[in-house]
């Protein structure tokens, strides 16, 4: 029998891995975006596990909307990356310091 | 314990190990192309888990939308950009302790919260398998088009905004694209192309003496 906590622990491991990835690869925007995708995947798995074990379809509807928003986010993020690369010839996060923030 | 339960557990643990391995490879691979391919592996393994959780529609949507569209977009962008990876490699080792520390903190906190004594089978019993006539798509659609009607339409507007934003961001300006402008081409006048120059006639140039002598 697979318990709910098995799914939740898997989601936690995946979430922790993607946080570590964001900390480790903070120079490369593309890897950062991929880590965000991994994070969303962990959250979606949690949502679906709860929807299954609580017998409530609302969790799956949420995942549906999260997928929509994540697709929009990825499309715009990649467009911004292409624009940054076209203007500065690099996607190194450390090189994007012209705002002096 | 029936054979079905054992099979279910085998599938679950195989998919879970695959997801964790793919996640490690995504954050650890030097080449973003390999990272994107391992992300595809993670998505496929997650789709298996979602099917195990009887969310068939979302599992298929994950494959179609993510593996089919989003990851293809990722691969296109990664291969289009000629990225110099050399300066990024050195930082990886430097941040490794910090990354592991953050990950360990998050893991300990969350696993403490979702430990089996809180979310185990005693508290949340494993639900019965749905009958063969159960349709996940029908169930999802029946709430999506009634209870969640406005969020659904908002999501479609969001996608439209994303399309317009992505195209208008990535499209080069019309001057860079060297477009033809037929409207201006057919309206061209003679004055735009031809310049009449009035100038004084110079004095007549005689052939030089050398040339004359030769003859």
PDB file of C-alpha atoms in Angstrom:
ATOM      1  CA  UNK A   1       0.000   0.000   0.000  1.00  0.00           C
ATOM      2  CA  UNK A   2       1.354   3.384  -1.022  1.00  0.00           C
ATOM      3  CA  UNK A   3       0.511   5.935   1.632  1.00  0.00           C
ATOM      4  CA  UNK A   4      -0.173   9.613   1.076  1.00  0.00           C
ATOM      5  CA  UNK A   5       3.002  10.486   2.933  1.00  0.00           C
ATOM      6  CA  UNK A   6       5.095   8.593   0.344  1.00  0.00           C
ATOM      7  CA  UNK A   7       3.860  10.930  -2.361  1.00  0.00           C
ATOM      8  CA  UNK A   8       4.313  13.969  -0.119  1.00  0.00           C
ATOM      9  CA  UNK A   9       7.880  12.962   0.750  1.00  0.00           C
ATOM     10  CA  UNK A  10       8.660  12.491  -2.938  1.00  0.00           C
ATOM     11  CA  UNK A  11       7.276  15.966  -3.596  1.00  0.00           C
ATOM     12  CA  UNK A  12       9.390  17.367  -0.762  1.00  0.00           C
ATOM     13  CA  UNK A  13      12.554  15.716  -2.114  1.00  0.00           C
ATOM     14  CA  UNK A  14      11.891  17.095  -5.581  1.00  0.00           C
ATOM     15  CA  UNK A  15      11.175  20.560  -4.173  1.00  0.00           C
ATOM     16  CA  UNK A  16      14.366  20.497  -2.108  1.00  0.00           C
ATOM     17  CA  UNK A  17      16.370  19.383  -5.129  1.00  0.00           C
ATOM     18  CA  UNK A  18      15.052  22.243  -7.226  1.00  0.00           C
ATOM     19  CA  UNK A  19      15.784  24.778  -4.464  1.00  0.00           C
ATOM     20  CA  UNK A  20      19.339  23.435  -4.316  1.00  0.00           C
ATOM     21  CA  UNK A  21      19.480  23.750  -8.107  1.00  0.00           C
ATOM     22  CA  UNK A  22      18.433  27.405  -7.947  1.00  0.00           C
ATOM     23  CA  UNK A  23      21.159  28.090  -5.369  1.00  0.00           C
ATOM     24  CA  UNK A  24      23.825  26.142  -7.294  1.00  0.00           C
ATOM     25  CA  UNK A  25      23.090  27.298 -10.830  1.00  0.00           C
ATOM     26  CA  UNK A  26      22.329  30.898 -10.136  1.00  0.00           C
ATOM     27  CA  UNK A  27      24.429  32.092 -13.076  1.00  0.00           C
ATOM     28  CA  UNK A  28      22.560  30.305 -15.837  1.00  0.00           C
ATOM     29  CA  UNK A  29      19.038  31.593 -16.445  1.00  0.00           C
ATOM     30  CA  UNK A  30      17.974  28.549 -18.474  1.00  0.00           C
ATOM     31  CA  UNK A  31      18.835  26.129 -15.677  1.00  0.00           C
ATOM     32  CA  UNK A  32      17.026  28.417 -13.250  1.00  0.00           C
ATOM     33  CA  UNK A  33      13.881  28.196 -15.383  1.00  0.00           C
ATOM     34  CA  UNK A  34      14.200  24.414 -15.531  1.00  0.00           C
ATOM     35  CA  UNK A  35      14.490  24.277 -11.722  1.00  0.00           C
ATOM     36  CA  UNK A  36      11.305  26.350 -11.440  1.00  0.00           C
ATOM     37  CA  UNK A  37       9.578  23.830 -13.718  1.00  0.00           C
ATOM     38  CA  UNK A  38      10.783  21.010 -11.465  1.00  0.00           C
ATOM     39  CA  UNK A  39       9.424  22.868  -8.432  1.00  0.00           C
ATOM     40  CA  UNK A  40       6.010  23.239 -10.089  1.00  0.00           C
ATOM     41  CA  UNK A  41       6.064  19.521 -10.886  1.00  0.00           C
ATOM     42  CA  UNK A  42       6.615  18.698  -7.203  1.00  0.00           C
ATOM     43  CA  UNK A  43       3.733  20.967  -6.193  1.00  0.00           C
ATOM     44  CA  UNK A  44       1.468  19.448  -8.851  1.00  0.00           C
ATOM     45  CA  UNK A  45       2.263  15.931  -7.645  1.00  0.00           C
ATOM     46  CA  UNK A  46       1.286  16.971  -4.116  1.00  0.00           C
ATOM     47  CA  UNK A  47      -1.978  18.461  -5.382  1.00  0.00           C
ATOM     48  CA  UNK A  48      -2.900  15.309  -7.281  1.00  0.00           C
ATOM     49  CA  UNK A  49      -1.974  13.055  -4.361  1.00  0.00           C
ATOM     50  CA  UNK A  50      -4.245  15.043  -2.055  1.00  0.00           C
ATOM     51  CA  UNK A  51      -7.011  15.047  -4.676  1.00  0.00           C
ATOM     52  CA  UNK A  52      -6.798  11.267  -4.856  1.00  0.00           C
ATOM     53  CA  UNK A  53      -6.618  10.533  -1.145  1.00  0.00           C
ATOM     54  CA  UNK A  54      -9.256  13.088  -0.085  1.00  0.00           C
ATOM     55  CA  UNK A  55     -11.461  12.103  -3.040  1.00  0.00           C
ATOM     56  CA  UNK A  56     -11.855  15.733  -4.090  1.00  0.00           C
ATOM     57  CA  UNK A  57     -11.533  16.694  -7.757  1.00  0.00           C
ATOM     58  CA  UNK A  58     -10.707  20.348  -6.880  1.00  0.00           C
ATOM     59  CA  UNK A  59      -7.046  19.440  -6.512  1.00  0.00           C
ATOM     60  CA  UNK A  60      -6.919  18.247 -10.111  1.00  0.00           C
ATOM     61  CA  UNK A  61      -8.617  21.440 -11.312  1.00  0.00           C
ATOM     62  CA  UNK A  62      -5.902  23.388  -9.526  1.00  0.00           C
ATOM     63  CA  UNK A  63      -3.223  21.374 -11.290  1.00  0.00           C
ATOM     64  CA  UNK A  64      -4.937  22.172 -14.584  1.00  0.00           C
ATOM     65  CA  UNK A  65      -4.664  25.898 -13.901  1.00  0.00           C
ATOM     66  CA  UNK A  66      -1.098  25.591 -12.615  1.00  0.00           C
ATOM     67  CA  UNK A  67      -0.141  23.873 -15.886  1.00  0.00           C
ATOM     68  CA  UNK A  68      -1.713  26.769 -17.818  1.00  0.00           C
ATOM     69  CA  UNK A  69       0.098  29.420 -15.822  1.00  0.00           C
ATOM     70  CA  UNK A  70       3.393  27.523 -15.966  1.00  0.00           C
ATOM     71  CA  UNK A  71       3.182  27.219 -19.752  1.00  0.00           C
ATOM     72  CA  UNK A  72       2.559  30.969 -20.048  1.00  0.00           C
ATOM     73  CA  UNK A  73       5.412  31.697 -17.650  1.00  0.00           C
ATOM     74  CA  UNK A  74       7.820  29.497 -19.596  1.00  0.00           C
ATOM     75  CA  UNK A  75       6.897  31.032 -22.940  1.00  0.00           C
ATOM     76  CA  UNK A  76       7.405  34.591 -21.690  1.00  0.00           C
ATOM     77  CA  UNK A  77      10.539  33.649 -19.740  1.00  0.00           C
ATOM     78  CA  UNK A  78      12.140  32.073 -22.792  1.00  0.00           C
ATOM     79  CA  UNK A  79      11.179  35.093 -24.922  1.00  0.00           C
ATOM     80  CA  UNK A  80      12.889  37.338 -22.366  1.00  0.00           C
ATOM     81  CA  UNK A  81      15.965  35.086 -22.410  1.00  0.00           C
ATOM     82  CA  UNK A  82      16.142  35.317 -26.210  1.00  0.00           C
ATOM     83  CA  UNK A  83      15.833  39.113 -25.953  1.00  0.00           C
ATOM     84  CA  UNK A  84      18.537  39.329 -23.280  1.00  0.00           C
ATOM     85  CA  UNK A  85      20.863  37.165 -25.342  1.00  0.00           C
ATOM     86  CA  UNK A  86      20.230  39.244 -28.467  1.00  0.00           C
ATOM     87  CA  UNK A  87      21.027  42.474 -26.664  1.00  0.00           C
ATOM     88  CA  UNK A  88      23.947  41.440 -24.441  1.00  0.00           C
ATOM     89  CA  UNK A  89      25.294  38.249 -26.046  1.00  0.00           C
ATOM     90  CA  UNK A  90      25.252  36.399 -22.738  1.00  0.00           C
ATOM     91  CA  UNK A  91      22.716  34.847 -20.382  1.00  0.00           C
ATOM     92  CA  UNK A  92      24.973  35.044 -17.356  1.00  0.00           C
ATOM     93  CA  UNK A  93      22.891  36.503 -14.528  1.00  0.00           C
ATOM     94  CA  UNK A  94      25.931  38.330 -13.141  1.00  0.00           C
ATOM     95  CA  UNK A  95      26.328  40.241 -16.419  1.00  0.00           C
ATOM     96  CA  UNK A  96      22.832  41.697 -16.197  1.00  0.00           C
ATOM     97  CA  UNK A  97      23.725  44.485 -13.788  1.00  0.00           C
ATOM     98  CA  UNK A  98      23.045  47.632 -15.786  1.00  0.00           C
ATOM     99  CA  UNK A  99      20.217  48.652 -13.429  1.00  0.00           C
ATOM    100  CA  UNK A 100      22.681  48.728 -10.478  1.00  0.00           C
ATOM    101  CA  UNK A 101      19.937  47.461  -8.187  1.00  0.00           C
TER     102      UNK A 101
ATOM    103  CA  UNK B   1      -1.059  -8.364  -0.061  1.00  0.00           C
ATOM    104  CA  UNK B   2      -2.214  -9.101  -3.571  1.00  0.00           C
ATOM    105  CA  UNK B   3      -0.076  -9.143  -6.657  1.00  0.00           C
ATOM    106  CA  UNK B   4      -1.666  -5.857  -7.777  1.00  0.00           C
ATOM    107  CA  UNK B   5      -0.474  -4.013  -4.694  1.00  0.00           C
ATOM    108  CA  UNK B   6       3.057  -5.321  -5.124  1.00  0.00           C
ATOM    109  CA  UNK B   7       3.030  -4.248  -8.772  1.00  0.00           C
ATOM    110  CA  UNK B   8       1.739  -0.826  -7.760  1.00  0.00           C
ATOM    111  CA  UNK B   9       4.539  -0.439  -5.252  1.00  0.00           C
ATOM    112  CA  UNK B  10       7.147  -1.498  -7.792  1.00  0.00           C
ATOM    113  CA  UNK B  11       5.840   1.069 -10.288  1.00  0.00           C
ATOM    114  CA  UNK B  12       5.710   3.777  -7.614  1.00  0.00           C
ATOM    115  CA  UNK B  13       9.246   3.242  -6.379  1.00  0.00           C
ATOM    116  CA  UNK B  14      10.675   2.885  -9.882  1.00  0.00           C
ATOM    117  CA  UNK B  15       9.017   6.141 -10.942  1.00  0.00           C
ATOM    118  CA  UNK B  16      10.076   7.894  -7.724  1.00  0.00           C
ATOM    119  CA  UNK B  17      13.711   6.844  -8.118  1.00  0.00           C
ATOM    120  CA  UNK B  18      13.620   7.943 -11.765  1.00  0.00           C
ATOM    121  CA  UNK B  19      12.198  11.349 -10.812  1.00  0.00           C
ATOM    122  CA  UNK B  20      14.819  11.959  -8.131  1.00  0.00           C
ATOM    123  CA  UNK B  21      17.646  10.803 -10.402  1.00  0.00           C
ATOM    124  CA  UNK B  22      16.388  13.016 -13.242  1.00  0.00           C
ATOM    125  CA  UNK B  23      16.085  15.954 -10.836  1.00  0.00           C
ATOM    126  CA  UNK B  24      19.690  15.509  -9.697  1.00  0.00           C
ATOM    127  CA  UNK B  25      20.832  15.347 -13.314  1.00  0.00           C
ATOM    128  CA  UNK B  26      18.846  18.483 -14.230  1.00  0.00           C
ATOM    129  CA  UNK B  27      20.575  20.577 -11.589  1.00  0.00           C
ATOM    130  CA  UNK B  28      23.946  18.862 -11.989  1.00  0.00           C
ATOM    131  CA  UNK B  29      24.416  18.623 -15.726  1.00  0.00           C
ATOM    132  CA  UNK B  30      26.815  21.152 -17.226  1.00  0.00           C
ATOM    133  CA  UNK B  31      25.137  21.118 -20.608  1.00  0.00           C
ATOM    134  CA  UNK B  32      21.657  22.722 -20.624  1.00  0.00           C
ATOM    135  CA  UNK B  33      20.591  20.438 -23.483  1.00  0.00           C
ATOM    136  CA  UNK B  34      21.186  17.362 -21.347  1.00  0.00           C
ATOM    137  CA  UNK B  35      19.446  19.107 -18.460  1.00  0.00           C
ATOM    138  CA  UNK B  36      16.377  19.700 -20.618  1.00  0.00           C
ATOM    139  CA  UNK B  37      16.340  16.064 -21.726  1.00  0.00           C
ATOM    140  CA  UNK B  38      16.529  14.871 -18.117  1.00  0.00           C
ATOM    141  CA  UNK B  39      13.673  17.241 -17.315  1.00  0.00           C
ATOM    142  CA  UNK B  40      11.673  15.409 -19.985  1.00  0.00           C
ATOM    143  CA  UNK B  41      12.499  12.145 -18.181  1.00  0.00           C
ATOM    144  CA  UNK B  42      11.264  13.646 -14.916  1.00  0.00           C
ATOM    145  CA  UNK B  43       8.014  14.711 -16.581  1.00  0.00           C
ATOM    146  CA  UNK B  44       7.410  11.268 -18.074  1.00  0.00           C
ATOM    147  CA  UNK B  45       8.062   9.544 -14.728  1.00  0.00           C
ATOM    148  CA  UNK B  46       5.713  12.027 -13.037  1.00  0.00           C
ATOM    149  CA  UNK B  47       3.040  11.222 -15.609  1.00  0.00           C
ATOM    150  CA  UNK B  48       3.359   7.562 -14.575  1.00  0.00           C
ATOM    151  CA  UNK B  49       2.826   8.567 -10.950  1.00  0.00           C
ATOM    152  CA  UNK B  50      -0.196  10.669 -11.874  1.00  0.00           C
ATOM    153  CA  UNK B  51      -1.736   7.747 -13.721  1.00  0.00           C
ATOM    154  CA  UNK B  52      -1.140   5.680 -10.580  1.00  0.00           C
ATOM    155  CA  UNK B  53      -3.113   8.386  -8.738  1.00  0.00           C
ATOM    156  CA  UNK B  54      -5.953   8.035 -11.282  1.00  0.00           C
ATOM    157  CA  UNK B  55      -5.506  11.483 -12.796  1.00  0.00           C
ATOM    158  CA  UNK B  56      -5.289  10.225 -16.360  1.00  0.00           C
ATOM    159  CA  UNK B  57      -6.269  13.429 -18.119  1.00  0.00           C
ATOM    160  CA  UNK B  58      -3.651  15.499 -16.330  1.00  0.00           C
ATOM    161  CA  UNK B  59      -0.997  12.840 -16.886  1.00  0.00           C
ATOM    162  CA  UNK B  60      -1.658  12.939 -20.617  1.00  0.00           C
ATOM    163  CA  UNK B  61      -1.820  16.748 -20.552  1.00  0.00           C
ATOM    164  CA  UNK B  62       1.578  16.737 -18.847  1.00  0.00           C
ATOM    165  CA  UNK B  63       3.000  14.633 -21.671  1.00  0.00           C
ATOM    166  CA  UNK B  64       1.325  16.612 -24.460  1.00  0.00           C
ATOM    167  CA  UNK B  65       1.748  20.124 -23.098  1.00  0.00           C
ATOM    168  CA  UNK B  66       5.036  19.794 -21.260  1.00  0.00           C
ATOM    169  CA  UNK B  67       7.032  17.202 -23.124  1.00  0.00           C
ATOM    170  CA  UNK B  68       5.453  18.062 -26.475  1.00  0.00           C
ATOM    171  CA  UNK B  69       5.393  21.843 -26.348  1.00  0.00           C
ATOM    172  CA  UNK B  70       7.201  23.449 -23.431  1.00  0.00           C
ATOM    173  CA  UNK B  71      10.292  21.261 -23.458  1.00  0.00           C
ATOM    174  CA  UNK B  72      10.523  21.545 -27.240  1.00  0.00           C
ATOM    175  CA  UNK B  73      10.510  25.308 -26.782  1.00  0.00           C
ATOM    176  CA  UNK B  74      13.216  24.941 -24.138  1.00  0.00           C
ATOM    177  CA  UNK B  75      15.373  22.822 -26.426  1.00  0.00           C
ATOM    178  CA  UNK B  76      14.895  25.264 -29.304  1.00  0.00           C
ATOM    179  CA  UNK B  77      16.009  28.197 -27.161  1.00  0.00           C
ATOM    180  CA  UNK B  78      18.908  26.292 -25.610  1.00  0.00           C
ATOM    181  CA  UNK B  79      20.198  25.200 -29.010  1.00  0.00           C
ATOM    182  CA  UNK B  80      19.610  28.612 -30.600  1.00  0.00           C
ATOM    183  CA  UNK B  81      21.684  30.459 -28.024  1.00  0.00           C
ATOM    184  CA  UNK B  82      25.399  29.889 -28.204  1.00  0.00           C
ATOM    185  CA  UNK B  83      26.139  29.873 -24.496  1.00  0.00           C
ATOM    186  CA  UNK B  84      29.627  30.129 -23.120  1.00  0.00           C
ATOM    187  CA  UNK B  85      29.564  27.787 -20.141  1.00  0.00           C
ATOM    188  CA  UNK B  86      33.116  28.280 -18.888  1.00  0.00           C
ATOM    189  CA  UNK B  87      32.549  31.051 -16.306  1.00  0.00           C
ATOM    190  CA  UNK B  88      29.453  29.320 -14.942  1.00  0.00           C
ATOM    191  CA  UNK B  89      31.217  26.070 -14.085  1.00  0.00           C
ATOM    192  CA  UNK B  90      33.532  27.517 -11.450  1.00  0.00           C
ATOM    193  CA  UNK B  91      30.718  28.820  -9.276  1.00  0.00           C
ATOM    194  CA  UNK B  92      29.046  25.411  -8.986  1.00  0.00           C
ATOM    195  CA  UNK B  93      31.579  23.972  -6.544  1.00  0.00           C
ATOM    196  CA  UNK B  94      31.708  27.192  -4.539  1.00  0.00           C
ATOM    197  CA  UNK B  95      27.968  27.220  -3.912  1.00  0.00           C
ATOM    198  CA  UNK B  96      27.745  23.478  -3.285  1.00  0.00           C
ATOM    199  CA  UNK B  97      27.825  23.624   0.561  1.00  0.00           C
ATOM    200  CA  UNK B  98      25.242  26.424   0.622  1.00  0.00           C
ATOM    201  CA  UNK B  99      22.995  24.553  -1.797  1.00  0.00           C
ATOM    202  CA  UNK B 100      23.197  21.334   0.195  1.00  0.00           C
ATOM    203  CA  UNK B 101      22.499  23.232   3.421  1.00  0.00           C
ATOM    204  CA  UNK B 102      19.384  24.907   1.990  1.00  0.00           C
ATOM    205  CA  UNK B 103      18.196  21.616   0.551  1.00  0.00           C
ATOM    206  CA  UNK B 104      18.762  19.762   3.842  1.00  0.00           C
ATOM    207  CA  UNK B 105      16.862  22.450   5.769  1.00  0.00           C
ATOM    208  CA  UNK B 106      13.866  22.311   3.423  1.00  0.00           C
ATOM    209  CA  UNK B 107      13.908  18.505   3.359  1.00  0.00           C
ATOM    210  CA  UNK B 108      14.087  18.093   7.141  1.00  0.00           C
ATOM    211  CA  UNK B 109      11.311  20.627   7.731  1.00  0.00           C
ATOM    212  CA  UNK B 110       8.927  19.285   5.087  1.00  0.00           C
ATOM    213  CA  UNK B 111       9.558  15.591   5.765  1.00  0.00           C
ATOM    214  CA  UNK B 112       8.998  16.263   9.471  1.00  0.00           C
ATOM    215  CA  UNK B 113       5.657  17.834   8.552  1.00  0.00           C
ATOM    216  CA  UNK B 114       4.521  15.110   6.141  1.00  0.00           C
ATOM    217  CA  UNK B 115       5.872  12.163   8.146  1.00  0.00           C
ATOM    218  CA  UNK B 116       3.915   8.891   7.986  1.00  0.00           C
ATOM    219  CA  UNK B 117       2.422   9.472  11.449  1.00  0.00           C
ATOM    220  CA  UNK B 118       0.653  12.577  10.094  1.00  0.00           C
ATOM    221  CA  UNK B 119      -0.229  11.448   6.567  1.00  0.00           C
ATOM    222  CA  UNK B 120       0.148   7.679   6.806  1.00  0.00           C
ATOM    223  CA  UNK B 121      -2.387   5.070   5.798  1.00  0.00           C
ATOM    224  CA  UNK B 122      -3.848   5.149   9.328  1.00  0.00           C
ATOM    225  CA  UNK B 123      -4.969   8.778   8.932  1.00  0.00           C
ATOM    226  CA  UNK B 124      -5.667   8.779   5.218  1.00  0.00           C
ATOM    227  CA  UNK B 125      -6.828   5.369   4.031  1.00  0.00           C
ATOM    228  CA  UNK B 126      -5.879   4.329   0.537  1.00  0.00           C
ATOM    229  CA  UNK B 127      -9.024   4.945  -1.535  1.00  0.00           C
ATOM    230  CA  UNK B 128     -10.706   2.201  -3.484  1.00  0.00           C
ATOM    231  CA  UNK B 129      -9.814   1.928  -7.134  1.00  0.00           C
ATOM    232  CA  UNK B 130     -12.306   3.600  -9.424  1.00  0.00           C
ATOM    233  CA  UNK B 131     -14.597   1.323 -11.379  1.00  0.00           C
ATOM    234  CA  UNK B 132     -13.899   0.587 -15.026  1.00  0.00           C
ATOM    235  CA  UNK B 133     -16.716   2.903 -16.142  1.00  0.00           C
ATOM    236  CA  UNK B 134     -15.217   5.886 -14.271  1.00  0.00           C
ATOM    237  CA  UNK B 135     -14.048   8.637 -16.585  1.00  0.00           C
ATOM    238  CA  UNK B 136     -11.555  11.093 -15.190  1.00  0.00           C
ATOM    239  CA  UNK B 137     -11.995  13.414 -18.173  1.00  0.00           C
ATOM    240  CA  UNK B 138     -15.769  13.502 -17.686  1.00  0.00           C
ATOM    241  CA  UNK B 139     -15.400  14.179 -13.962  1.00  0.00           C
ATOM    242  CA  UNK B 140     -12.872  16.953 -14.503  1.00  0.00           C
ATOM    243  CA  UNK B 141     -14.842  18.499 -17.347  1.00  0.00           C
ATOM    244  CA  UNK B 142     -18.092  18.509 -15.418  1.00  0.00           C
ATOM    245  CA  UNK B 143     -16.619  20.725 -12.692  1.00  0.00           C
ATOM    246  CA  UNK B 144     -14.381  22.705 -15.032  1.00  0.00           C
ATOM    247  CA  UNK B 145     -17.301  23.958 -17.115  1.00  0.00           C
ATOM    248  CA  UNK B 146     -19.646  24.613 -14.201  1.00  0.00           C
ATOM    249  CA  UNK B 147     -18.027  25.457 -10.873  1.00  0.00           C
ATOM    250  CA  UNK B 148     -14.742  26.692 -12.335  1.00  0.00           C
ATOM    251  CA  UNK B 149     -16.190  28.439 -15.395  1.00  0.00           C
ATOM    252  CA  UNK B 150     -14.735  31.901 -14.743  1.00  0.00           C
ATOM    253  CA  UNK B 151     -11.253  30.668 -13.771  1.00  0.00           C
ATOM    254  CA  UNK B 152     -11.296  28.562 -16.929  1.00  0.00           C
ATOM    255  CA  UNK B 153     -12.076  31.567 -19.124  1.00  0.00           C
ATOM    256  CA  UNK B 154      -9.511  33.654 -17.251  1.00  0.00           C
ATOM    257  CA  UNK B 155      -6.957  30.950 -18.012  1.00  0.00           C
ATOM    258  CA  UNK B 156      -7.734  31.234 -21.724  1.00  0.00           C
ATOM    259  CA  UNK B 157      -7.280  35.028 -21.554  1.00  0.00           C
ATOM    260  CA  UNK B 158      -3.993  34.448 -19.740  1.00  0.00           C
ATOM    261  CA  UNK B 159      -2.798  32.170 -22.525  1.00  0.00           C
ATOM    262  CA  UNK B 160      -3.758  34.793 -25.127  1.00  0.00           C
ATOM    263  CA  UNK B 161      -1.827  37.449 -23.200  1.00  0.00           C
ATOM    264  CA  UNK B 162       1.146  35.083 -23.000  1.00  0.00           C
ATOM    265  CA  UNK B 163       1.043  34.471 -26.763  1.00  0.00           C
ATOM    266  CA  UNK B 164       0.949  38.189 -27.537  1.00  0.00           C
ATOM    267  CA  UNK B 165       3.627  39.003 -24.970  1.00  0.00           C
ATOM    268  CA  UNK B 166       5.998  36.271 -26.145  1.00  0.00           C
ATOM    269  CA  UNK B 167       5.612  37.179 -29.825  1.00  0.00           C
ATOM    270  CA  UNK B 168       5.960  40.908 -29.296  1.00  0.00           C
ATOM    271  CA  UNK B 169       9.015  40.383 -27.082  1.00  0.00           C
ATOM    272  CA  UNK B 170      10.861  38.030 -29.384  1.00  0.00           C
ATOM    273  CA  UNK B 171       9.952  39.598 -32.732  1.00  0.00           C
ATOM    274  CA  UNK B 172      12.747  41.832 -34.024  1.00  0.00           C
ATOM    275  CA  UNK B 173      11.850  45.389 -35.040  1.00  0.00           C
ATOM    276  CA  UNK B 174      10.602  45.801 -38.637  1.00  0.00           C
ATOM    277  CA  UNK B 175      13.800  47.613 -39.668  1.00  0.00           C
ATOM    278  CA  UNK B 176      15.888  44.594 -38.632  1.00  0.00           C
ATOM    279  CA  UNK B 177      13.624  42.154 -40.394  1.00  0.00           C
ATOM    280  CA  UNK B 178      14.053  43.936 -43.800  1.00  0.00           C
ATOM    281  CA  UNK B 179      10.363  43.729 -44.590  1.00  0.00           C
ATOM    282  CA  UNK B 180       8.873  44.809 -47.867  1.00  0.00           C
ATOM    283  CA  UNK B 181       6.260  47.508 -47.501  1.00  0.00           C
ATOM    284  CA  UNK B 182       4.009  47.073 -50.559  1.00  0.00           C
ATOM    285  CA  UNK B 183       1.801  49.981 -49.533  1.00  0.00           C
ATOM    286  CA  UNK B 184       4.695  52.399 -49.787  1.00  0.00           C
ATOM    287  CA  UNK B 185       6.072  50.699 -52.878  1.00  0.00           C
ATOM    288  CA  UNK B 186       2.963  51.287 -54.995  1.00  0.00           C
ATOM    289  CA  UNK B 187       2.644  54.885 -53.816  1.00  0.00           C
ATOM    290  CA  UNK B 188       6.104  55.850 -54.926  1.00  0.00           C
ATOM    291  CA  UNK B 189       6.309  59.005 -57.101  1.00  0.00           C
ATOM    292  CA  UNK B 190       8.777  60.003 -59.754  1.00  0.00           C
ATOM    293  CA  UNK B 191      10.189  62.722 -57.457  1.00  0.00           C
ATOM    294  CA  UNK B 192      11.234  60.114 -54.878  1.00  0.00           C
ATOM    295  CA  UNK B 193      13.433  58.239 -57.276  1.00  0.00           C
ATOM    296  CA  UNK B 194      14.625  60.764 -59.876  1.00  0.00           C
ATOM    297  CA  UNK B 195      16.422  64.008 -59.168  1.00  0.00           C
ATOM    298  CA  UNK B 196      16.644  66.530 -61.962  1.00  0.00           C
ATOM    299  CA  UNK B 197      19.891  68.458 -61.728  1.00  0.00           C
ATOM    300  CA  UNK B 198      20.296  71.770 -63.513  1.00  0.00           C
ATOM    301  CA  UNK B 199      23.925  72.673 -63.978  1.00  0.00           C
ATOM    302  CA  UNK B 200      25.914  75.049 -66.092  1.00  0.00           C
ATOM    303  CA  UNK B 201      27.523  73.657 -69.168  1.00  0.00           C
ATOM    304  CA  UNK B 202      31.329  73.475 -68.858  1.00  0.00           C
ATOM    305  CA  UNK B 203      33.680  74.585 -71.620  1.00  0.00           C
ATOM    306  CA  UNK B 204      34.377  72.119 -74.300  1.00  0.00           C
ATOM    307  CA  UNK B 205      37.204  69.695 -73.581  1.00  0.00           C
ATOM    308  CA  UNK B 206      39.650  69.477 -76.440  1.00  0.00           C
ATOM    309  CA  UNK B 207      41.627  66.341 -77.116  1.00  0.00           C
ATOM    310  CA  UNK B 208      45.158  66.600 -75.746  1.00  0.00           C
ATOM    311  CA  UNK B 209      48.130  67.381 -78.001  1.00  0.00           C
ATOM    312  CA  UNK B 210      49.784  63.996 -77.500  1.00  0.00           C
ATOM    313  CA  UNK B 211      46.757  62.298 -78.794  1.00  0.00           C
ATOM    314  CA  UNK B 212      46.692  64.586 -81.791  1.00  0.00           C
ATOM    315  CA  UNK B 213      50.375  63.928 -82.608  1.00  0.00           C
ATOM    316  CA  UNK B 214      49.870  60.195 -82.585  1.00  0.00           C
ATOM    317  CA  UNK B 215      47.335  60.514 -85.249  1.00  0.00           C
TER     318      UNK B 215
END
